[in-house]
């Protein structure tokens, strides 16, 4: 189990982020400037709407301690490669989805350590683990930003190879996502069973409210249907693998997945149950 926490989890997340980088080109970042208004809406929804809804969900469902801090950790994580795949399935703006994922992943290197530090102290009080915000930020650079940069470098130096490898890498990333979720649940099976009845509805509410909220905000501000779908999915689909991977670093453990990572693991299950019918409904909406 020590190997799972110290090696397998970080390496798996790095592979997932590398697969994101292989699909990126400089034009994806130029879109941020060219479509500034759209990106501003998406970024604000991800950086403000999700944590706000998560905090309200914690209060409404009476969550506390490490579980509450874990919900906030999940809410502060950016969308991952999964959101890009789901956006494609929903008929959204895939280029916008990829660019938003990349942009927010970079911003999260600053926002996640700072806000997680506050969340842990706020919800766990005296039992809060003593961890370094700087060390957490450095860990995020190593397991998110660096693999993305390497992936982009591979595409720039060997575009033909990147084009051939990208489909396989996306499949591998999806498989690793599922394996990380299953491993986290298995290592905390008793906690999973004990908390699913309360956490399941809370996380389903978080997922549904954020997806609907992102959709309504994008529609109210005049974005196209494809952009609305993408904003909704980027806001609603969180990178639970990042939450699970950061949890041991925050809790300072080297074996097993700590309680603070449990919401991210359960969310990986709940997300599919709630997002699937929502995506099917989005597909039926006019483009």
Short mmCIF file of N, CA and C in Angstrom, two decimals, residues 55-174:
data_model
loop_
_atom_site.label_atom_id
_atom_site.label_comp_id
_atom_site.label_asym_id
_atom_site.label_seq_id
_atom_site.Cartn_x
_atom_site.Cartn_y
_atom_site.Cartn_z
N UNK A 55 -19.15 24.58 -0.32
CA UNK A 55 -19.27 25.05 1.06
C UNK A 55 -20.72 24.97 1.52
N UNK A 56 -21.64 25.38 0.64
CA UNK A 56 -23.07 25.31 0.99
C UNK A 56 -23.52 23.87 1.17
N UNK A 57 -23.04 22.97 0.33
CA UNK A 57 -23.38 21.55 0.45
C UNK A 57 -22.88 20.99 1.78
N UNK A 58 -21.67 21.38 2.17
CA UNK A 58 -21.11 20.94 3.45
C UNK A 58 -22.01 21.39 4.60
N UNK A 59 -22.46 22.64 4.55
CA UNK A 59 -23.31 23.17 5.61
C UNK A 59 -24.68 22.48 5.62
N UNK A 60 -25.28 22.32 4.45
CA UNK A 60 -26.63 21.73 4.35
C UNK A 60 -26.64 20.28 4.80
N UNK A 61 -25.61 19.52 4.42
CA UNK A 61 -25.58 18.09 4.75
C UNK A 61 -24.88 17.81 6.09
N UNK A 62 -24.43 18.86 6.76
CA UNK A 62 -23.84 18.69 8.08
C UNK A 62 -22.53 17.93 8.10
N UNK A 63 -21.71 18.09 7.06
CA UNK A 63 -20.42 17.41 7.01
C UNK A 63 -19.41 18.17 7.86
N UNK A 64 -18.42 17.45 8.36
CA UNK A 64 -17.44 18.11 9.23
C UNK A 64 -16.09 17.40 9.14
N UNK A 65 -15.08 17.98 9.80
CA UNK A 65 -13.78 17.37 9.91
C UNK A 65 -13.11 17.10 8.58
N UNK A 66 -12.41 15.97 8.51
CA UNK A 66 -11.65 15.62 7.32
C UNK A 66 -12.55 15.40 6.11
N UNK A 67 -13.78 14.91 6.35
CA UNK A 67 -14.71 14.70 5.24
C UNK A 67 -15.07 16.04 4.59
N UNK A 68 -15.38 17.04 5.40
CA UNK A 68 -15.71 18.38 4.88
C UNK A 68 -14.50 18.98 4.16
N UNK A 69 -13.31 18.84 4.75
CA UNK A 69 -12.10 19.36 4.10
C UNK A 69 -11.87 18.64 2.78
N UNK A 70 -12.20 17.34 2.73
CA UNK A 70 -12.05 16.57 1.51
C UNK A 70 -12.99 17.01 0.40
N UNK A 71 -14.20 17.42 0.78
CA UNK A 71 -15.15 17.94 -0.21
C UNK A 71 -14.61 19.24 -0.80
N UNK A 72 -14.04 20.09 0.04
CA UNK A 72 -13.46 21.32 -0.46
C UNK A 72 -12.24 21.05 -1.33
N UNK A 73 -11.42 20.07 -0.94
CA UNK A 73 -10.28 19.68 -1.77
C UNK A 73 -10.75 19.28 -3.15
N UNK A 74 -11.77 18.46 -3.22
CA UNK A 74 -12.34 18.04 -4.50
C UNK A 74 -12.82 19.24 -5.30
N UNK A 75 -13.55 20.14 -4.65
CA UNK A 75 -14.12 21.30 -5.34
C UNK A 75 -13.04 22.24 -5.88
N UNK A 76 -11.89 22.26 -5.23
CA UNK A 76 -10.82 23.16 -5.65
C UNK A 76 -9.98 22.58 -6.78
N UNK A 77 -10.10 21.27 -7.02
CA UNK A 77 -9.34 20.64 -8.11
C UNK A 77 -9.92 21.06 -9.47
N UNK A 78 -9.09 21.23 -10.48
CA UNK A 78 -9.59 21.60 -11.81
C UNK A 78 -10.24 20.41 -12.49
N UNK A 79 -10.87 20.65 -13.63
CA UNK A 79 -11.37 19.55 -14.44
C UNK A 79 -10.19 18.82 -15.07
N UNK A 80 -10.34 17.56 -15.34
CA UNK A 80 -9.24 16.79 -15.92
C UNK A 80 -9.53 16.38 -17.35
N UNK A 81 -8.78 15.40 -17.82
CA UNK A 81 -8.96 14.90 -19.18
C UNK A 81 -10.38 14.38 -19.37
N UNK A 82 -10.97 13.85 -18.30
CA UNK A 82 -12.33 13.32 -18.38
C UNK A 82 -13.32 14.37 -18.86
N UNK A 83 -13.15 15.60 -18.42
CA UNK A 83 -14.08 16.67 -18.83
C UNK A 83 -13.98 16.93 -20.32
N UNK A 84 -12.79 16.77 -20.90
CA UNK A 84 -12.63 16.96 -22.35
C UNK A 84 -13.38 15.88 -23.12
N UNK A 85 -13.29 14.63 -22.64
CA UNK A 85 -13.99 13.51 -23.28
C UNK A 85 -15.50 13.70 -23.16
N UNK A 86 -15.96 14.07 -21.97
CA UNK A 86 -17.39 14.25 -21.74
C UNK A 86 -17.92 15.41 -22.58
N UNK A 87 -17.14 16.48 -22.70
CA UNK A 87 -17.55 17.62 -23.52
C UNK A 87 -17.75 17.20 -24.97
N UNK A 88 -16.86 16.35 -25.47
CA UNK A 88 -16.99 15.84 -26.83
C UNK A 88 -18.28 15.02 -26.98
N UNK A 89 -18.56 14.16 -26.00
CA UNK A 89 -19.75 13.31 -26.04
C UNK A 89 -21.03 14.14 -25.98
N UNK A 90 -20.97 15.28 -25.28
CA UNK A 90 -22.16 16.12 -25.12
C UNK A 90 -22.38 17.05 -26.30
N UNK A 91 -21.45 17.07 -27.25
CA UNK A 91 -21.57 17.98 -28.37
C UNK A 91 -21.15 19.40 -28.02
N UNK A 92 -20.23 19.52 -27.07
CA UNK A 92 -19.76 20.84 -26.65
C UNK A 92 -18.62 21.35 -27.51
N UNK A 93 -18.05 22.46 -27.09
CA UNK A 93 -16.92 23.07 -27.77
C UNK A 93 -15.64 22.43 -27.22
N UNK A 94 -15.12 21.43 -27.91
CA UNK A 94 -14.00 20.64 -27.39
C UNK A 94 -12.74 21.49 -27.27
N UNK A 95 -12.49 22.37 -28.24
CA UNK A 95 -11.31 23.24 -28.18
C UNK A 95 -11.35 24.12 -26.93
N UNK A 96 -12.54 24.64 -26.62
CA UNK A 96 -12.72 25.45 -25.42
C UNK A 96 -12.47 24.59 -24.18
N UNK A 97 -12.98 23.37 -24.18
CA UNK A 97 -12.82 22.46 -23.05
C UNK A 97 -11.34 22.17 -22.77
N UNK A 98 -10.60 21.83 -23.82
CA UNK A 98 -9.18 21.51 -23.66
C UNK A 98 -8.41 22.72 -23.15
N UNK A 99 -8.69 23.88 -23.73
CA UNK A 99 -7.98 25.09 -23.34
C UNK A 99 -8.29 25.48 -21.89
N UNK A 100 -9.57 25.35 -21.51
CA UNK A 100 -9.96 25.67 -20.14
C UNK A 100 -9.30 24.73 -19.14
N UNK A 101 -9.29 23.44 -19.48
CA UNK A 101 -8.66 22.46 -18.59
C UNK A 101 -7.19 22.80 -18.38
N UNK A 102 -6.50 23.11 -19.46
CA UNK A 102 -5.08 23.44 -19.36
C UNK A 102 -4.87 24.71 -18.55
N UNK A 103 -5.66 25.75 -18.82
CA UNK A 103 -5.50 27.02 -18.13
C UNK A 103 -5.77 26.89 -16.64
N UNK A 104 -6.89 26.26 -16.27
CA UNK A 104 -7.25 26.13 -14.86
C UNK A 104 -6.28 25.20 -14.13
N UNK A 105 -5.76 24.19 -14.83
CA UNK A 105 -4.76 23.31 -14.21
C UNK A 105 -3.53 24.09 -13.80
N UNK A 106 -3.13 25.06 -14.63
CA UNK A 106 -1.97 25.89 -14.29
C UNK A 106 -2.29 26.84 -13.14
N UNK A 107 -3.46 27.46 -13.19
CA UNK A 107 -3.86 28.39 -12.12
C UNK A 107 -3.97 27.66 -10.79
N UNK A 108 -4.42 26.40 -10.84
CA UNK A 108 -4.66 25.64 -9.61
C UNK A 108 -3.38 25.36 -8.83
N UNK A 109 -2.24 25.50 -9.48
CA UNK A 109 -0.97 25.31 -8.77
C UNK A 109 -0.85 26.33 -7.64
N UNK A 110 -1.48 27.49 -7.83
CA UNK A 110 -1.49 28.54 -6.80
C UNK A 110 -2.72 28.43 -5.91
N UNK A 111 -3.90 28.28 -6.54
CA UNK A 111 -5.16 28.33 -5.79
C UNK A 111 -5.37 27.12 -4.88
N UNK A 112 -5.04 25.93 -5.36
CA UNK A 112 -5.31 24.72 -4.57
C UNK A 112 -4.53 24.70 -3.26
N UNK A 113 -3.20 24.88 -3.26
CA UNK A 113 -2.47 24.85 -1.97
C UNK A 113 -2.97 25.90 -0.97
N UNK A 114 -3.21 27.12 -1.45
CA UNK A 114 -3.64 28.19 -0.55
C UNK A 114 -5.02 27.91 0.04
N UNK A 115 -5.99 27.56 -0.81
CA UNK A 115 -7.36 27.38 -0.35
C UNK A 115 -7.55 26.06 0.39
N UNK A 116 -6.79 25.03 0.02
CA UNK A 116 -6.85 23.78 0.76
C UNK A 116 -6.29 24.00 2.17
N UNK A 117 -5.22 24.79 2.26
CA UNK A 117 -4.67 25.11 3.57
C UNK A 117 -5.71 25.75 4.47
N UNK A 118 -6.47 26.70 3.91
CA UNK A 118 -7.54 27.34 4.69
C UNK A 118 -8.62 26.34 5.05
N UNK A 119 -9.03 25.52 4.09
CA UNK A 119 -10.12 24.56 4.31
C UNK A 119 -9.77 23.56 5.41
N UNK A 120 -8.55 23.04 5.36
CA UNK A 120 -8.13 22.05 6.36
C UNK A 120 -8.15 22.66 7.75
N UNK A 121 -7.62 23.87 7.89
CA UNK A 121 -7.61 24.51 9.20
C UNK A 121 -9.03 24.85 9.66
N UNK A 122 -9.88 25.29 8.73
CA UNK A 122 -11.24 25.71 9.06
C UNK A 122 -12.10 24.54 9.52
N UNK A 123 -12.03 23.43 8.82
CA UNK A 123 -12.93 22.31 9.10
C UNK A 123 -12.35 21.29 10.09
N UNK A 124 -11.04 21.22 10.20
CA UNK A 124 -10.44 20.21 11.06
C UNK A 124 -9.91 20.78 12.38
N UNK A 125 -9.78 22.09 12.44
CA UNK A 125 -9.38 22.73 13.69
C UNK A 125 -8.06 22.21 14.24
N UNK A 126 -8.07 21.82 15.51
CA UNK A 126 -6.84 21.38 16.16
C UNK A 126 -6.32 20.05 15.60
N UNK A 127 -7.20 19.28 14.96
CA UNK A 127 -6.77 17.99 14.40
C UNK A 127 -6.22 18.14 12.98
N UNK A 128 -6.14 19.37 12.49
CA UNK A 128 -5.63 19.59 11.14
C UNK A 128 -4.17 19.17 11.03
N UNK A 129 -3.83 18.44 9.99
CA UNK A 129 -2.43 18.04 9.81
C UNK A 129 -1.56 19.25 9.49
N UNK A 130 -0.33 19.18 9.90
CA UNK A 130 0.62 20.27 9.66
C UNK A 130 1.36 19.99 8.35
N UNK A 131 0.93 20.66 7.29
CA UNK A 131 1.59 20.45 6.00
C UNK A 131 2.03 21.79 5.42
N UNK A 132 3.02 21.71 4.54
CA UNK A 132 3.57 22.92 3.94
C UNK A 132 2.83 23.27 2.66
N UNK A 133 2.29 24.47 2.60
CA UNK A 133 1.62 24.94 1.39
C UNK A 133 2.60 24.97 0.22
N UNK A 134 3.84 25.37 0.51
CA UNK A 134 4.87 25.42 -0.53
C UNK A 134 5.17 24.04 -1.08
N UNK A 135 5.27 23.05 -0.19
CA UNK A 135 5.54 21.67 -0.62
C UNK A 135 4.38 21.13 -1.45
N UNK A 136 3.16 21.49 -1.06
CA UNK A 136 2.00 21.04 -1.83
C UNK A 136 2.00 21.66 -3.22
N UNK A 137 2.36 22.95 -3.30
CA UNK A 137 2.44 23.62 -4.60
C UNK A 137 3.53 22.98 -5.47
N UNK A 138 4.67 22.65 -4.86
CA UNK A 138 5.75 22.00 -5.60
C UNK A 138 5.32 20.64 -6.11
N UNK A 139 4.59 19.90 -5.28
CA UNK A 139 4.08 18.59 -5.69
C UNK A 139 3.14 18.73 -6.88
N UNK A 140 2.31 19.77 -6.88
CA UNK A 140 1.39 19.99 -7.99
C UNK A 140 2.13 20.31 -9.28
N UNK A 141 3.22 21.07 -9.15
CA UNK A 141 4.04 21.36 -10.32
C UNK A 141 4.60 20.07 -10.92
N UNK A 142 5.10 19.20 -10.06
CA UNK A 142 5.75 17.97 -10.50
C UNK A 142 4.76 16.97 -11.11
N UNK A 143 3.54 16.91 -10.58
CA UNK A 143 2.60 15.88 -11.05
C UNK A 143 1.54 16.42 -12.01
N UNK A 144 1.51 17.74 -12.21
CA UNK A 144 0.54 18.29 -13.16
C UNK A 144 1.21 19.13 -14.25
N UNK A 145 1.82 20.26 -13.85
CA UNK A 145 2.37 21.19 -14.84
C UNK A 145 3.53 20.58 -15.62
N UNK A 146 4.44 19.90 -14.95
CA UNK A 146 5.60 19.33 -15.63
C UNK A 146 5.21 18.27 -16.66
N UNK A 147 4.34 17.30 -16.31
CA UNK A 147 3.93 16.33 -17.32
C UNK A 147 3.21 16.97 -18.51
N UNK A 148 2.39 18.01 -18.25
CA UNK A 148 1.72 18.71 -19.35
C UNK A 148 2.76 19.36 -20.27
N UNK A 149 3.76 20.00 -19.67
CA UNK A 149 4.82 20.65 -20.46
C UNK A 149 5.60 19.63 -21.28
N UNK A 150 5.89 18.47 -20.68
CA UNK A 150 6.60 17.42 -21.41
C UNK A 150 5.75 16.91 -22.57
N UNK A 151 4.45 16.74 -22.31
CA UNK A 151 3.55 16.29 -23.37
C UNK A 151 3.51 17.28 -24.53
N UNK A 152 3.45 18.57 -24.21
CA UNK A 152 3.46 19.60 -25.25
C UNK A 152 4.78 19.57 -26.01
N UNK A 153 5.88 19.31 -25.29
CA UNK A 153 7.18 19.23 -25.94
C UNK A 153 7.25 18.07 -26.92
N UNK A 154 6.66 16.93 -26.53
CA UNK A 154 6.62 15.77 -27.42
C UNK A 154 5.83 16.10 -28.69
N UNK A 155 4.68 16.79 -28.51
CA UNK A 155 3.90 17.15 -29.70
C UNK A 155 4.66 18.11 -30.60
N UNK A 156 5.37 19.06 -30.01
CA UNK A 156 6.12 20.04 -30.81
C UNK A 156 7.28 19.39 -31.57
N UNK A 157 7.95 18.44 -30.93
CA UNK A 157 9.12 17.82 -31.55
C UNK A 157 8.77 16.65 -32.46
N UNK A 158 7.68 15.95 -32.14
CA UNK A 158 7.30 14.77 -32.93
C UNK A 158 5.78 14.74 -33.11
N UNK A 159 5.24 15.66 -33.93
CA UNK A 159 3.79 15.75 -34.07
C UNK A 159 3.14 14.48 -34.62
N UNK A 160 3.80 13.81 -35.54
CA UNK A 160 3.22 12.59 -36.10
C UNK A 160 3.10 11.51 -35.02
N UNK A 161 4.15 11.37 -34.22
CA UNK A 161 4.11 10.41 -33.12
C UNK A 161 3.02 10.78 -32.12
N UNK A 162 2.90 12.08 -31.81
CA UNK A 162 1.89 12.53 -30.86
C UNK A 162 0.48 12.22 -31.36
N UNK A 163 0.25 12.43 -32.67
CA UNK A 163 -1.06 12.14 -33.25
C UNK A 163 -1.40 10.66 -33.15
N UNK A 164 -0.37 9.81 -33.37
CA UNK A 164 -0.61 8.36 -33.28
C UNK A 164 -0.82 7.92 -31.84
N UNK A 165 -0.09 8.55 -30.92
CA UNK A 165 -0.13 8.13 -29.52
C UNK A 165 -1.33 8.68 -28.75
N UNK A 166 -1.87 9.82 -29.19
CA UNK A 166 -2.90 10.48 -28.42
C UNK A 166 -4.13 9.61 -28.13
N UNK A 167 -4.72 8.90 -29.11
CA UNK A 167 -5.89 8.08 -28.80
C UNK A 167 -5.59 7.02 -27.73
N UNK A 168 -4.43 6.37 -27.86
CA UNK A 168 -4.07 5.37 -26.87
C UNK A 168 -3.84 5.96 -25.50
N UNK A 169 -3.24 7.16 -25.45
CA UNK A 169 -3.00 7.82 -24.18
C UNK A 169 -4.30 8.22 -23.50
N UNK A 170 -5.29 8.65 -24.29
CA UNK A 170 -6.59 9.00 -23.73
C UNK A 170 -7.26 7.78 -23.11
N UNK A 171 -7.15 6.63 -23.79
CA UNK A 171 -7.71 5.39 -23.24
C UNK A 171 -6.98 4.99 -21.97
N UNK A 172 -5.66 5.13 -21.99
CA UNK A 172 -4.87 4.81 -20.80
C UNK A 172 -5.23 5.74 -19.65
N UNK A 173 -5.40 7.03 -19.94
CA UNK A 173 -5.77 8.00 -18.91
C UNK A 173 -7.11 7.65 -18.29
N UNK A 174 -8.06 7.25 -19.13
CA UNK A 174 -9.39 6.87 -18.63
C UNK A 174 -9.30 5.63 -17.75
#
